[in-house]
Amino acid sequence: PQAGPLQPRRARMGVGVTLTQLEPWLTTTAIAEFFGCSERQIRYWKADGMPSAIIGGRRKYRPSECEPWLERAGHLRRTA
């Protein structure tokens, strides 16, 4: 069966497992700590379109989805 928005795929160890299948969903507090910013900043970015999901009534984030968005939106600049 296909995994839908409310039916996450079951990760199997071995060939074909992607990072997002193993990556945990982080709370607003945890993603703020991950990026070294405030929870308020995360809420601003969310309002600006940063990817997230509602899981069990709580907003959650995956760093692997948020980081590319932050770069595209100009909120994250890499330096040499």
Short mmCIF file of C-alpha atoms in Angstrom, two decimals:
data_model
loop_
_atom_site.label_atom_id
_atom_site.label_comp_id
_atom_site.label_asym_id
_atom_site.label_seq_id
_atom_site.Cartn_x
_atom_site.Cartn_y
_atom_site.Cartn_z
CA PRO A 1 0.00 0.00 0.00
CA GLN A 2 1.08 3.55 -0.69
CA ALA A 3 2.04 5.71 2.27
CA GLY A 4 -0.17 8.76 2.50
CA PRO A 5 0.17 11.92 4.57
CA LEU A 6 -1.25 10.16 7.62
CA GLN A 7 0.40 6.80 6.97
CA PRO A 8 4.20 7.09 7.29
CA ARG A 9 6.30 4.47 5.58
CA ARG A 10 7.88 1.86 7.77
CA ALA A 11 11.63 2.14 7.54
CA ARG A 12 13.45 -1.07 6.79
CA MET A 13 17.16 -1.25 7.36
CA GLY A 14 19.10 -1.99 4.21
CA VAL A 15 19.10 -0.90 0.60
CA GLY A 16 16.55 1.71 -0.36
CA VAL A 17 16.13 3.36 3.06
CA THR A 18 16.13 7.12 2.75
CA LEU A 19 17.25 9.64 5.34
CA THR A 20 13.74 11.00 5.81
CA GLN A 21 12.49 7.53 6.69
CA LEU A 22 14.96 7.40 9.60
CA GLU A 23 15.07 11.08 10.50
CA PRO A 24 12.98 12.03 13.53
CA TRP A 25 10.40 14.78 13.44
CA LEU A 26 11.49 17.66 15.71
CA THR A 27 9.32 19.95 17.81
CA THR A 28 9.45 23.72 17.42
CA THR A 29 11.76 23.88 20.45
CA ALA A 30 14.07 21.18 19.09
CA ILE A 31 14.30 22.64 15.56
CA ALA A 32 15.07 26.06 17.08
CA GLU A 33 17.90 24.48 19.08
CA PHE A 34 19.08 22.63 15.95
CA PHE A 35 19.36 25.89 13.97
CA GLY A 36 20.51 27.96 16.97
CA CYS A 37 17.65 30.43 16.86
CA SER A 38 14.53 31.26 18.85
CA GLU A 39 11.18 29.51 18.67
CA ARG A 40 9.73 32.85 17.57
CA GLN A 41 12.05 32.84 14.56
CA ILE A 42 10.90 29.32 13.67
CA ARG A 43 7.28 30.52 13.79
CA TYR A 44 8.15 33.45 11.50
CA TRP A 45 9.82 31.10 9.03
CA LYS A 46 6.85 28.71 9.22
CA ALA A 47 4.52 31.60 8.37
CA ASP A 48 6.86 32.34 5.44
CA GLY A 49 6.48 28.76 4.14
CA MET A 50 9.06 26.58 5.92
CA PRO A 51 7.96 22.93 5.58
CA SER A 52 6.35 21.25 8.57
CA ALA A 53 3.64 18.76 9.46
CA ILE A 54 1.03 18.38 12.16
CA ILE A 55 1.57 15.07 13.94
CA GLY A 56 -0.61 14.18 16.90
CA GLY A 57 -1.87 17.74 17.04
CA ARG A 58 1.66 19.17 17.31
CA ARG A 59 3.70 20.96 14.65
CA LYS A 60 6.87 19.05 13.72
CA TYR A 61 9.82 19.72 11.43
CA ARG A 62 12.49 17.69 9.64
CA PRO A 63 15.90 19.40 9.36
CA SER A 64 16.54 17.77 5.96
CA GLU A 65 13.43 19.51 4.59
CA CYS A 66 13.89 22.82 6.39
CA GLU A 67 17.55 23.46 5.58
CA PRO A 68 17.13 23.57 1.77
CA TRP A 69 14.06 25.77 2.21
CA LEU A 70 16.02 28.17 4.43
CA GLU A 71 18.72 28.42 1.75
CA ARG A 72 16.20 29.03 -1.06
CA ALA A 73 14.38 31.64 1.04
CA GLY A 74 17.66 33.46 1.75
CA HIS A 75 17.62 32.81 5.50
CA LEU A 76 20.68 30.54 5.44
CA ARG A 77 23.96 31.50 3.80
CA ARG A 78 26.93 29.19 3.69
CA THR A 79 30.40 30.67 3.96
CA ALA A 80 33.71 29.20 2.86
#
